Coordinates of C-alpha atoms in Angstrom, one line a residue:
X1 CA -204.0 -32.6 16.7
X2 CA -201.5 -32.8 19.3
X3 CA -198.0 -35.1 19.0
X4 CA -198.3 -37.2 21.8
X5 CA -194.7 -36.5 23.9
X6 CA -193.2 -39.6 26.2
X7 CA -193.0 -39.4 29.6
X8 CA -191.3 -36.2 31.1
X9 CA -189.0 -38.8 32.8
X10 CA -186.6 -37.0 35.4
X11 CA -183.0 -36.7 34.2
X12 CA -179.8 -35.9 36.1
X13 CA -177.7 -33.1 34.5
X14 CA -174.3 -33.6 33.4
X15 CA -172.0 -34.3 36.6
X16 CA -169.7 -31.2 35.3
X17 CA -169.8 -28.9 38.5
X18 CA -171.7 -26.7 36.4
X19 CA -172.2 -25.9 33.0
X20 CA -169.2 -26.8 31.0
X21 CA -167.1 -23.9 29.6
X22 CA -165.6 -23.9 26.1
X23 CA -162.6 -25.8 26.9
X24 CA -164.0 -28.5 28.4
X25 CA -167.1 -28.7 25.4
X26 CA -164.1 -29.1 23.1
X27 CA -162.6 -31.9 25.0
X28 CA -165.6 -33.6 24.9
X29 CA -166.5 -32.9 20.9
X30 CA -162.9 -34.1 20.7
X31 CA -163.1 -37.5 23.1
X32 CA -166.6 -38.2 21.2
X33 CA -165.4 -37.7 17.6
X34 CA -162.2 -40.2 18.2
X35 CA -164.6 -42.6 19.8
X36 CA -166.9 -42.4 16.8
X37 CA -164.0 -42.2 13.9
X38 CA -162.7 -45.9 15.2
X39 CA -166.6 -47.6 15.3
X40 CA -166.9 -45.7 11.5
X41 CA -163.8 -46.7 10.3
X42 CA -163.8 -50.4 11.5
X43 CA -167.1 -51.2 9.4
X44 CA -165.2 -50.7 5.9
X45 CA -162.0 -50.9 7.0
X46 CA -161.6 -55.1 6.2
X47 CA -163.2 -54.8 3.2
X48 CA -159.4 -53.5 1.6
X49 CA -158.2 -57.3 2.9
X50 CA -160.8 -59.8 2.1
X51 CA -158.1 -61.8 -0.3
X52 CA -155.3 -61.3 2.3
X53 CA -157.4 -63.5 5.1
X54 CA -159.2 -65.7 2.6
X55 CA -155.4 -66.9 1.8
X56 CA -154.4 -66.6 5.3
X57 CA -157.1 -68.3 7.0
X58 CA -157.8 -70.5 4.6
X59 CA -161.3 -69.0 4.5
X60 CA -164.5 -69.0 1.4
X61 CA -165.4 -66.0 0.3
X62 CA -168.8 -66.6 2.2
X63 CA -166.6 -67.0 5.5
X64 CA -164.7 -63.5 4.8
X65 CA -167.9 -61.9 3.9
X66 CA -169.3 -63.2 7.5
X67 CA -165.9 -61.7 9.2
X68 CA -167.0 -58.3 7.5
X69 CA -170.5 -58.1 7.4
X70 CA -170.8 -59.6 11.0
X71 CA -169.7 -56.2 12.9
X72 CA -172.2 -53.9 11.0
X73 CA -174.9 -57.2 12.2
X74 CA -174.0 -57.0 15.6
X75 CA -174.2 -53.4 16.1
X76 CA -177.1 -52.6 14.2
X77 CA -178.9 -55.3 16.2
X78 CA -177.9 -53.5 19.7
X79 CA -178.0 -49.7 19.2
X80 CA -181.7 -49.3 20.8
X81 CA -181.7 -51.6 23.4
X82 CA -177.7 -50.6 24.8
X83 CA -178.9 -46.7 23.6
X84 CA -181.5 -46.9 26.0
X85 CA -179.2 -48.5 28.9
X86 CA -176.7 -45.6 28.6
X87 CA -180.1 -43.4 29.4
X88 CA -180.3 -45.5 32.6
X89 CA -177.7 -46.8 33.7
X90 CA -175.4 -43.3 33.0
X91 CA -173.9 -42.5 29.6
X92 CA -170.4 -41.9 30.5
X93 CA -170.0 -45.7 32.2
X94 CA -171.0 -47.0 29.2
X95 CA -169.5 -45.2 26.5
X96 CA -166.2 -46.4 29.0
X97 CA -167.4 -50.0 28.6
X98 CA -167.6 -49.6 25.1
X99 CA -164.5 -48.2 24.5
X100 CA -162.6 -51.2 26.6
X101 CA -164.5 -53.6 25.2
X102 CA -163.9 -52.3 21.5
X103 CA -160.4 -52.2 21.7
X104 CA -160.0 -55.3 23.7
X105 CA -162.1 -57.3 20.6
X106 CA -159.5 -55.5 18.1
X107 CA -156.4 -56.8 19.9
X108 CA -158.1 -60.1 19.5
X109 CA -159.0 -59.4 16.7
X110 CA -155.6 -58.3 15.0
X111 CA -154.0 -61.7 16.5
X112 CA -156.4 -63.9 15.4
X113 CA -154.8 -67.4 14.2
X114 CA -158.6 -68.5 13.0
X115 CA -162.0 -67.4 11.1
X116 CA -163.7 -68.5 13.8
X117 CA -161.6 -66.5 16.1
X118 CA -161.3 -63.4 14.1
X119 CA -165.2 -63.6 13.7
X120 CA -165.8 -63.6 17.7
X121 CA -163.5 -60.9 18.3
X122 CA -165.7 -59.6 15.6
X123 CA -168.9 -60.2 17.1
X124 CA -167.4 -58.2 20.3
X125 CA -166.4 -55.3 18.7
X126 CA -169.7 -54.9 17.4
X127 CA -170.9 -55.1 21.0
X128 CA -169.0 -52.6 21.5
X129 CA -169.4 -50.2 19.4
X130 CA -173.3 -50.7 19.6
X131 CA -172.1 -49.0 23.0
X132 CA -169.9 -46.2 21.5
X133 CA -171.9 -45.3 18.5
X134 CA -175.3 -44.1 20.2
X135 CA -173.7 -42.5 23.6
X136 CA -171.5 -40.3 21.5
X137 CA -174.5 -38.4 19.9
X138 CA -176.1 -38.6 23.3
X139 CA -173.5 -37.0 24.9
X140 CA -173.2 -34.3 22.9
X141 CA -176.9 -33.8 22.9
X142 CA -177.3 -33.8 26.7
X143 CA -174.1 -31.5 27.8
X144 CA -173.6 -28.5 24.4
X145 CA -175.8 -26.0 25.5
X146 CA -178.4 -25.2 22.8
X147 CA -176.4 -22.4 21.4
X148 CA -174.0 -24.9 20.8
X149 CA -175.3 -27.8 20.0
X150 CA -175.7 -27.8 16.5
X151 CA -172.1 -26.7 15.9
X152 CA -171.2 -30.1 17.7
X153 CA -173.5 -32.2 15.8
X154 CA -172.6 -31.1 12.7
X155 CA -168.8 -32.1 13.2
X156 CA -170.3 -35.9 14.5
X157 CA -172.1 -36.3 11.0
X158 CA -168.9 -34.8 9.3
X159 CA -167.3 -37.5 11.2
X160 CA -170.0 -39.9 10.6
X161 CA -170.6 -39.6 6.8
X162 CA -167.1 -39.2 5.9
X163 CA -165.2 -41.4 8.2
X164 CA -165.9 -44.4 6.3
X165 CA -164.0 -43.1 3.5
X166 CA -161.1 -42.3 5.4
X167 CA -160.9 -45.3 7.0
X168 CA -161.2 -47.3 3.9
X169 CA -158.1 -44.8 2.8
X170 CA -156.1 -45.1 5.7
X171 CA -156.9 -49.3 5.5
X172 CA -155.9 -49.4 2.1
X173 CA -152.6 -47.4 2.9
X174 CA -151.8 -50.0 5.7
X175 CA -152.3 -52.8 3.5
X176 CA -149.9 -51.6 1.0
X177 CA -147.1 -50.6 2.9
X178 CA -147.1 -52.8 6.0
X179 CA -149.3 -56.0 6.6
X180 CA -153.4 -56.6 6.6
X181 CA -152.9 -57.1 10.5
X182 CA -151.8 -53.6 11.0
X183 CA -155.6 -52.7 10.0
X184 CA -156.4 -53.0 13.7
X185 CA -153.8 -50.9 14.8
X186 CA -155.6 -47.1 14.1
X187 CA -158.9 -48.5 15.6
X188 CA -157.2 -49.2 18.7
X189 CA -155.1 -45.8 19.1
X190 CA -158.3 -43.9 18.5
X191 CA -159.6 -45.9 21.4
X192 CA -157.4 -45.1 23.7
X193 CA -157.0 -42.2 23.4
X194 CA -161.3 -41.7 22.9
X195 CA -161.0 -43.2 26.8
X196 CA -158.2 -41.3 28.1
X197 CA -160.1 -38.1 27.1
X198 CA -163.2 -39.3 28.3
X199 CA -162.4 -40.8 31.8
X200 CA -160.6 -36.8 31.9
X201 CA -162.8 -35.1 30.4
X202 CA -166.8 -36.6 29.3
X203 CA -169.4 -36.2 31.9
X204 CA -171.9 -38.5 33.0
X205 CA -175.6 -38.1 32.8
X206 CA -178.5 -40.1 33.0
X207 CA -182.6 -40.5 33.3
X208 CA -184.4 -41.4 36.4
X209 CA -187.6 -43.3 35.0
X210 CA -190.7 -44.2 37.0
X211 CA -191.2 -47.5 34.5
X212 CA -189.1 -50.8 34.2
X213 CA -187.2 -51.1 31.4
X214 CA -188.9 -52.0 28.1
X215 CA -187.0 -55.6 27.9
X216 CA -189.3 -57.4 25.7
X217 CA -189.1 -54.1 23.0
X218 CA -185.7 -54.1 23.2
X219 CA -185.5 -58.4 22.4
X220 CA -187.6 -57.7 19.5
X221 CA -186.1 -54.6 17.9
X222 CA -182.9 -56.9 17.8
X223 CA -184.6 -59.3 16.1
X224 CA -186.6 -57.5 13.9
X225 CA -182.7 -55.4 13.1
X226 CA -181.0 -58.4 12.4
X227 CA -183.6 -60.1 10.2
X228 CA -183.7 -57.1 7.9
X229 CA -179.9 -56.2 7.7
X230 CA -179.2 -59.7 6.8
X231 CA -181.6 -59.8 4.4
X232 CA -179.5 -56.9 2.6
X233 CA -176.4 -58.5 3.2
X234 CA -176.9 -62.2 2.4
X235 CA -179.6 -61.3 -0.7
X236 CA -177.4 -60.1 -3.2
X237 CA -174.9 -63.1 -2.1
X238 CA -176.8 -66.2 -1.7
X239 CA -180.1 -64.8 -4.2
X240 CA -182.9 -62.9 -3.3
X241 CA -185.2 -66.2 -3.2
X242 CA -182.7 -68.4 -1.2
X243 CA -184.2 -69.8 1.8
X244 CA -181.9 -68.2 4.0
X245 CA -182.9 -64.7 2.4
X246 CA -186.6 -65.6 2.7
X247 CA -186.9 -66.5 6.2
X248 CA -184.6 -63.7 7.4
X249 CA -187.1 -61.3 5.3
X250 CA -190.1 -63.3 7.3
X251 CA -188.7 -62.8 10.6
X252 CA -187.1 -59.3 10.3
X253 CA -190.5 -58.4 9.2
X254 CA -192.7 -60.3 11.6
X255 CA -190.5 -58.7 14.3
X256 CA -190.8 -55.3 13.0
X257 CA -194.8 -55.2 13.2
X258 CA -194.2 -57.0 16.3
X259 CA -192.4 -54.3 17.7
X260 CA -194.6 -51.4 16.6
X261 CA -197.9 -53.0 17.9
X262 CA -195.6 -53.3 21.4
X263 CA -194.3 -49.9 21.6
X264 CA -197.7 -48.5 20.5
X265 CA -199.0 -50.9 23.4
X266 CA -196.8 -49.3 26.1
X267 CA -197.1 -46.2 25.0
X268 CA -195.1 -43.4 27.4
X269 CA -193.2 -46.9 28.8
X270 CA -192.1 -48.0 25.0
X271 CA -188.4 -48.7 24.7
X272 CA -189.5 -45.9 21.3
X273 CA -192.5 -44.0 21.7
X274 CA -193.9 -44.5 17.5
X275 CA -196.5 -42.0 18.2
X276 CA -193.9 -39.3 18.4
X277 CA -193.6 -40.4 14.3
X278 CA -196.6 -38.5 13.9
X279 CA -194.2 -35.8 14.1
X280 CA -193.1 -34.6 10.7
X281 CA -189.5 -33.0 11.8
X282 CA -188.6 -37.0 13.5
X283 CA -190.5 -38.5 10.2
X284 CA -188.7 -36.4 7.6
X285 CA -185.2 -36.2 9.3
X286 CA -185.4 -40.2 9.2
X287 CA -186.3 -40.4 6.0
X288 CA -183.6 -38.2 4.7
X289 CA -180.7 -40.0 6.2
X290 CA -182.1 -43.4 5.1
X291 CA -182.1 -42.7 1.8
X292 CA -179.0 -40.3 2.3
X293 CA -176.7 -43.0 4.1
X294 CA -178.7 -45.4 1.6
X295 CA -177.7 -43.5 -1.8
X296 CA -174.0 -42.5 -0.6
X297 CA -172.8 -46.0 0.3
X298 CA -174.6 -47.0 -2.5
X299 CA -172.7 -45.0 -4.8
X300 CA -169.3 -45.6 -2.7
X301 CA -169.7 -49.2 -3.6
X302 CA -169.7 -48.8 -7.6
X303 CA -167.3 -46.0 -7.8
X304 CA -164.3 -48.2 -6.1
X305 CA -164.3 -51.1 -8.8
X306 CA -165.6 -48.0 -11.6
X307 CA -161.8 -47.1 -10.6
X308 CA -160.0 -50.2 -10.7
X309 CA -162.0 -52.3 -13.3
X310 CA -162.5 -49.3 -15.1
X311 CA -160.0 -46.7 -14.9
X312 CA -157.0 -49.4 -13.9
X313 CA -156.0 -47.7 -10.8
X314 CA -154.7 -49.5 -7.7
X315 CA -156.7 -50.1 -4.6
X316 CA -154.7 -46.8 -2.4
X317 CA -155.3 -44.7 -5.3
X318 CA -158.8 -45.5 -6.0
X319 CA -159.6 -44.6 -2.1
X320 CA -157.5 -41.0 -2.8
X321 CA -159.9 -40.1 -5.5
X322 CA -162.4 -40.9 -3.0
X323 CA -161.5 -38.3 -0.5
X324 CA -162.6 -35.3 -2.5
X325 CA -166.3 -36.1 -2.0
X326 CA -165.6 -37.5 1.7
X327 CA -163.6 -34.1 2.6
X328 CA -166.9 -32.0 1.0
X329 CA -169.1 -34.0 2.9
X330 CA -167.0 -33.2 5.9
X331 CA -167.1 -29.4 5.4
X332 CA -170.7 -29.2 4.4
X333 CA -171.4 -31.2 8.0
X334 CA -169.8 -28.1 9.6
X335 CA -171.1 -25.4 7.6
X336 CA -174.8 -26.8 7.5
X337 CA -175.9 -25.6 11.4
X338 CA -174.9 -21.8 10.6
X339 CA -176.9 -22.3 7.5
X340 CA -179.9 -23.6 8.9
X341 CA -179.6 -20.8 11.4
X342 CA -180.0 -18.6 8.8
X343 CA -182.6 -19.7 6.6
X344 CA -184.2 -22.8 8.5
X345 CA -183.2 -26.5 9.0
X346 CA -186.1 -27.7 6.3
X347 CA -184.0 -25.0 3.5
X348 CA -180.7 -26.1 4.3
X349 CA -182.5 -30.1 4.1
X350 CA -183.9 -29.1 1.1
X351 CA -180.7 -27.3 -0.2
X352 CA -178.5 -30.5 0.4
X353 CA -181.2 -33.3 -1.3
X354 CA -180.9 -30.5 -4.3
X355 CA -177.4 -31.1 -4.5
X356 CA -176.9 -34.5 -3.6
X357 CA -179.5 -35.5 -7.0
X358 CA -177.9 -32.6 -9.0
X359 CA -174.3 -34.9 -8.0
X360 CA -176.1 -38.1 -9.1
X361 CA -177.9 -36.7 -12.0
X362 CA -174.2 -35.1 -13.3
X363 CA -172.4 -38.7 -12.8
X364 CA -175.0 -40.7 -14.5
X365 CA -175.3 -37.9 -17.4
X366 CA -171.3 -37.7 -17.9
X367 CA -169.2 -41.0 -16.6
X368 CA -167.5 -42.7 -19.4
X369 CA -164.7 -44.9 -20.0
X370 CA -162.8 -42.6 -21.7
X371 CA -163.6 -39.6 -19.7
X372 CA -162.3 -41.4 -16.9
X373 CA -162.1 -39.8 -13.4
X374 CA -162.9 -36.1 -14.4
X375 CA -166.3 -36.9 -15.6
X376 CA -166.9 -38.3 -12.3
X377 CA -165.5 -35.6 -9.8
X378 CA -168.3 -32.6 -10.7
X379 CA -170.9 -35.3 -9.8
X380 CA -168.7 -36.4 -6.2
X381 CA -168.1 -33.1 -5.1
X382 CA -171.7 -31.8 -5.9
X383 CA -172.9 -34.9 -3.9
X384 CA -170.7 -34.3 -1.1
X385 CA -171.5 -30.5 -0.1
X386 CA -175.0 -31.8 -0.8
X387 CA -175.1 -35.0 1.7
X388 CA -173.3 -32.9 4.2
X389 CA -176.0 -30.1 4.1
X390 CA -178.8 -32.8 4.5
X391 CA -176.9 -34.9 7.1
X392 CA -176.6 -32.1 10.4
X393 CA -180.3 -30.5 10.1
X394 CA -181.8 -34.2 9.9
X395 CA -179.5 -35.6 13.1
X396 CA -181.1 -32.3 15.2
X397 CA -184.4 -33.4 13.8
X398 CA -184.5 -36.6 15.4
X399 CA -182.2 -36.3 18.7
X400 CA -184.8 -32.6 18.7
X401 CA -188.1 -34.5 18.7
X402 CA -187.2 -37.1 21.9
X403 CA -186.9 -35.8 25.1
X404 CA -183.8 -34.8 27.0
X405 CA -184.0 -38.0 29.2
X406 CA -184.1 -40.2 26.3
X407 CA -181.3 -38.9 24.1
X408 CA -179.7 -42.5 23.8
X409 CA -182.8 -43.7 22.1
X410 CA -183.2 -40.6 20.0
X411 CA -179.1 -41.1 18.9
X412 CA -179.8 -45.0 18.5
X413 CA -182.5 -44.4 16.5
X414 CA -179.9 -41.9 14.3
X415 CA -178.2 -44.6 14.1
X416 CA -180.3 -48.0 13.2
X417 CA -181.5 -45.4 10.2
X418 CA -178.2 -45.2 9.1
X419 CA -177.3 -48.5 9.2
X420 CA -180.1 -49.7 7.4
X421 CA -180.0 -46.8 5.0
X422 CA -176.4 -48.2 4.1
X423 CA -176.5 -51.7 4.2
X424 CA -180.4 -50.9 1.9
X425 CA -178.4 -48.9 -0.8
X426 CA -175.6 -51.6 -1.4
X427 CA -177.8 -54.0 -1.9
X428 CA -180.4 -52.2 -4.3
X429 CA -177.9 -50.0 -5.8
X430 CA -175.3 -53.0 -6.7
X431 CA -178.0 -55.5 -7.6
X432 CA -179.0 -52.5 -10.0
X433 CA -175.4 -52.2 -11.4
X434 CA -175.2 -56.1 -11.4
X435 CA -178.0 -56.1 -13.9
X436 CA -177.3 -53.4 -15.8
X437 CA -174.1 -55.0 -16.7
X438 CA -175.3 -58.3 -17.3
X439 CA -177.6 -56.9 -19.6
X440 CA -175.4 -54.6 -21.4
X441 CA -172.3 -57.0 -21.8
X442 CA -175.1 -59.8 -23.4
X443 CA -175.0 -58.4 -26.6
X444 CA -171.1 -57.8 -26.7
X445 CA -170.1 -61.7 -26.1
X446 CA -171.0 -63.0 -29.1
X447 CA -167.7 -63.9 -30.7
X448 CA -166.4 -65.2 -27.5
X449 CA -166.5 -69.5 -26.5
X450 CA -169.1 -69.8 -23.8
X451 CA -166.9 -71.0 -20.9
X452 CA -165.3 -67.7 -21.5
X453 CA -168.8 -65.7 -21.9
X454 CA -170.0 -67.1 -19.2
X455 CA -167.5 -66.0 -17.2
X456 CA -167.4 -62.5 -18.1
X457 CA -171.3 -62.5 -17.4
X458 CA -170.5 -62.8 -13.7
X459 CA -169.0 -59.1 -13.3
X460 CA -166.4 -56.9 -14.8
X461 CA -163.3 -58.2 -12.5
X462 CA -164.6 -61.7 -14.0
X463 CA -164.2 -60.4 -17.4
X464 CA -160.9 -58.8 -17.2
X465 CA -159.3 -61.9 -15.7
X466 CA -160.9 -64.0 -18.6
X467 CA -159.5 -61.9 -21.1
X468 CA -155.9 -62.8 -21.7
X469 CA -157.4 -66.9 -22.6
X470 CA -159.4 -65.7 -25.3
X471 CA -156.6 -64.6 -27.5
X472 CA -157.3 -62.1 -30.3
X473 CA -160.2 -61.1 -28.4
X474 CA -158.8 -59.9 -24.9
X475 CA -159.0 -56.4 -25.7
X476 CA -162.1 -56.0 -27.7
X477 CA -163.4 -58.6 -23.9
X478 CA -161.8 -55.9 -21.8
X479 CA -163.3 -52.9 -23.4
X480 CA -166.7 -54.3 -24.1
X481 CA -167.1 -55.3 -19.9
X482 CA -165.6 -51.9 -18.5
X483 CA -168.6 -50.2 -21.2
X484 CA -170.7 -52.5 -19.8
X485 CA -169.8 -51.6 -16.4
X486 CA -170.4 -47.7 -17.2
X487 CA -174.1 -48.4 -18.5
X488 CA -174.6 -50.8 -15.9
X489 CA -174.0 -48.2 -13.3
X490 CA -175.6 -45.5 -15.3
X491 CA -178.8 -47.3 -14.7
X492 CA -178.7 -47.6 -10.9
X493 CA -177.4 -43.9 -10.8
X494 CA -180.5 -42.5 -12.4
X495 CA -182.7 -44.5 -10.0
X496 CA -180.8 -43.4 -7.1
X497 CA -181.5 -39.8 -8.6
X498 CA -185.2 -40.7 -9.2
X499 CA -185.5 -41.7 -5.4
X500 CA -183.8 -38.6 -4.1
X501 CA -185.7 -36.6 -6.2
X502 CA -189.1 -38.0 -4.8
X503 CA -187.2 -37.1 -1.2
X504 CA -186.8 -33.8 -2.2
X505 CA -190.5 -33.6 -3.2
X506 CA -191.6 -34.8 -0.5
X507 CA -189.3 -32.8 2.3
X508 CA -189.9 -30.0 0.7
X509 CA -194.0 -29.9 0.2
X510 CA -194.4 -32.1 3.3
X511 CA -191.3 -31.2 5.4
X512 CA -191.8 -29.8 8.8
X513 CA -191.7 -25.8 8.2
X514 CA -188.9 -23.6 8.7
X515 CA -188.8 -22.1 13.1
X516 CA -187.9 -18.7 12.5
X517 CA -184.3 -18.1 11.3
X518 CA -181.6 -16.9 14.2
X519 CA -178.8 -15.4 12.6
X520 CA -175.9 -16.1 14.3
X521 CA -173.3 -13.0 16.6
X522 CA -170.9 -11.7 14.4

């Protein structure tokens, strides 16, 4: 049977005055990936300062969480219904909106006197970046010639997988030698100079479609986005059977079947044609960077406090012994198109899952308190070359299975996956360590008064600041949490290597089959 295809809508080619030569393709690669390191690097970025503007503002730890988690809401919400505008309306115009809009909301954003102000300069950015995030894929996958294209898109997913990381570095560098407000400052030089290249350099494009926009899609995909997202975000807060948690799980997925019976409904007019996941290549290549984005943030998340709680180390160092795994990842990115040109996109898919559970399966088999950060690093740097392999051949698999004209969909949809494949692996993977720890520190608080116990119950930084009141006991407190910690995340790591191993099965039996290798001029 057949894949049904969308419409064959008529697109304008790039406004370049001809095909772009080499010179101007790296312009672009470079104007796209600045754009892209500033949207990355803001989503973690204010997690290093969460005490700094709970003191300064004044603000709960429910109110700091909301100044966080609100950006990653806001663009998540946005990427298929602005993706699908920049198709329209012209890519470059609103990659340029973005970019002002962005910058202008971290200005604000930086100055803020308020919560409430920091969280509406909050809400912009995400607006903007909702703009950013989707044209900058598109743009590379409407103007590299296909020669070149997956060369480009492998440096965006080096960007996009290990730009977190180095933001979070770079954040945690500003906070310790300058002030929390100084967090805004990189975001908005990589803007600027993101727009300078592009209004210089980036060429416009866009589709010329015989049907009206799909405005009632695009209403419900937000809806249906935001319902689910903050279901991750708010559930491991506020308790998975809090009414808040419940009704965004009803509504997120209410809107969700919603929007598939739509789309399937307009068919070749859908804001995302859902026949085309019929298609095993756009099937498997969203899989994998769900649970890829999923499992890596996942494992971000327990290996910052395994590094302070455990190992003692301070917030900047903690984010250096992060950068070996980030810099893999970012290496891997590059090296995965060749590869793939040699011996197929589904190999080089299956090559990276291979190495991203052999990574998971080494950390959970090895970390221990007293082996400290060696019997971690095998494990990172495994999982890094292997996230980076997976990463490039699954981003071509999707922006490859839409249509040229709708490339802002096909990197919007890149991008929900992502999103959701994050914000659905901190949630599982630390309510996994949560109660792992809980469990494993029961039987250790025997000798301790209760106030104290139950204190120590509540997570490992509980525990260690606990300690010093329970006298002859702090030490025996200290080590029995940070062991508690270790098993605790022990247990989540060997389900996140159960769940990438079922991914590997499954890419690799039911995978969409190798085209024939090109091996790449010497």
């Amino acid at each position: 049977m057949s894949t049904p295809r969308p419409h064959q809508a008529q697109d304008t080619r790039p406004d370049t005055g001809g095909a772009p030569d080499a010179r101007r393709l790296r312009a672009i690669l470079v104007a796209v990936s600045l754009a892209l390191m500033a949207v990355i690097a803001s989503v973690s970025g204010l997690n290093v300062a969460q005490t700094h503007m709970a003191v300064e503002f004044g603000a709960s730890q429910t109110t700091v969480l909301w100044i966080i988690n609100i950006y990653t809401l806001a663009l998540s919400a946005l990427l298929l219904p602005l993706g699908a505008i920049g198709d329209r309306l012209g890519r470059r115009p609103l990659l340029i909106t973005g970019l002002v809009l962005f910058g202008a909301a971290s200005v604000v954003a930086g100055l803020a006197g308020s919560a409430t102000v920091m969280i509406a300069a909050r809400v912009a950015a995400g607006v903007g970046a909702a703009m950013i995030m989707p044209i900058t894929l598109a743009v590379i996958t409407s103007t590299f010639p296909e020669e070149e294209r997956g060369k480009a898109i492998g440096v965006w997913t080096g960007v996009a997988g290990g730009g977190g990381v180095l933001g979070m570095f770079l954040s945690a560098l500003l906070v310790d030698v300058a002030d929390w407000r100084t967090l805004f400052v990189l975001p908005v030089i990589l803007v600027v100079a993101a727009l300078v290249m592009t209004l210089t350099s980036v060429p416009d494009s866009r589709e010329r479609s015989a049907h009206p926009f799909d405005t009632v899609g695009a209403l419900v995909s937000a809806v249906a986005v935001t319902g689910l997202v903050l279901v991750l975000q708010e559930g491991p807060e506020r308790g998975w059977t809090d009414p808040v948690t419940l009704i965004g799980l009803a509504v997120g997925v209410l809107a969700a079947v919603a929007f598939v019976a739509w789309e399937a409904h307009r068919r070749d007019a859908a804001l995302l044609d859902v026949r085309l996941f019929r298609d095993r290549r756009l099937a498997g290549g969203s899989l994998t960077l769900l649970v890829v984005f999923g499992v890596q943030a996942g494992i971000a998340v327990v290996l910052f406090p395994f590094f302070q709680a455990v190992l003692g180390w301070s917030g900047l160092l903690s984010m250096v012994a992060m950068m070996p795994m980030a810099v893999m990842m970012m290496a891997a990115s590059g090296l995965a198109p060749r590869m793939a040109a040699r011996i197929g996109a589904r190999s080089t898919m299956t090559a990276g899952i291979s190495l991203g559970t052999l990574g998971l399966a080494l950390m959970a088999l090895c970390v221990s308190v007293d082996g400290g950060y060696l019997s971690v690093l095998p494990g990172m740097l495994a999982m890094g070359v292997g996230m980076g392999l997976a990463m490039t051949p699954s981003t071509e698999a999707i922006t490859g299975s839409l249509p040229r004209a709708e490339q802002g969909v096909a990197s919007a949809l890149n991008d929900v996956t992502r999103e959701f494949g994050t914000a659905l692996g901190v949630a599982m993977l630390g309510a996994l360590l949560a109660t792992g720890y809980r469990r494993a520190i029961d039987t250790k608080l025997d000798d301790l008064p209760a106030e104290a116990a139950g204190t120590a119950r509540e997570g490992i930084a509980n525990a260690i600041e606990v300690a010093p009141g329970t006298g002859g006991h702090a030490q025996d407190l200290i080590h029995a949490a940070q062991q508690a910690f270790v098993e605790g995340w022990q247990q989540a790591l060997w389900v996140g290597t159960a769940v990438m191993g079922v991914l590997l099965v499954h890419i690799a039996v039911r995978g969409r089959r190798n085209a024939a290798p090109v091996v790449p001029d010497a």
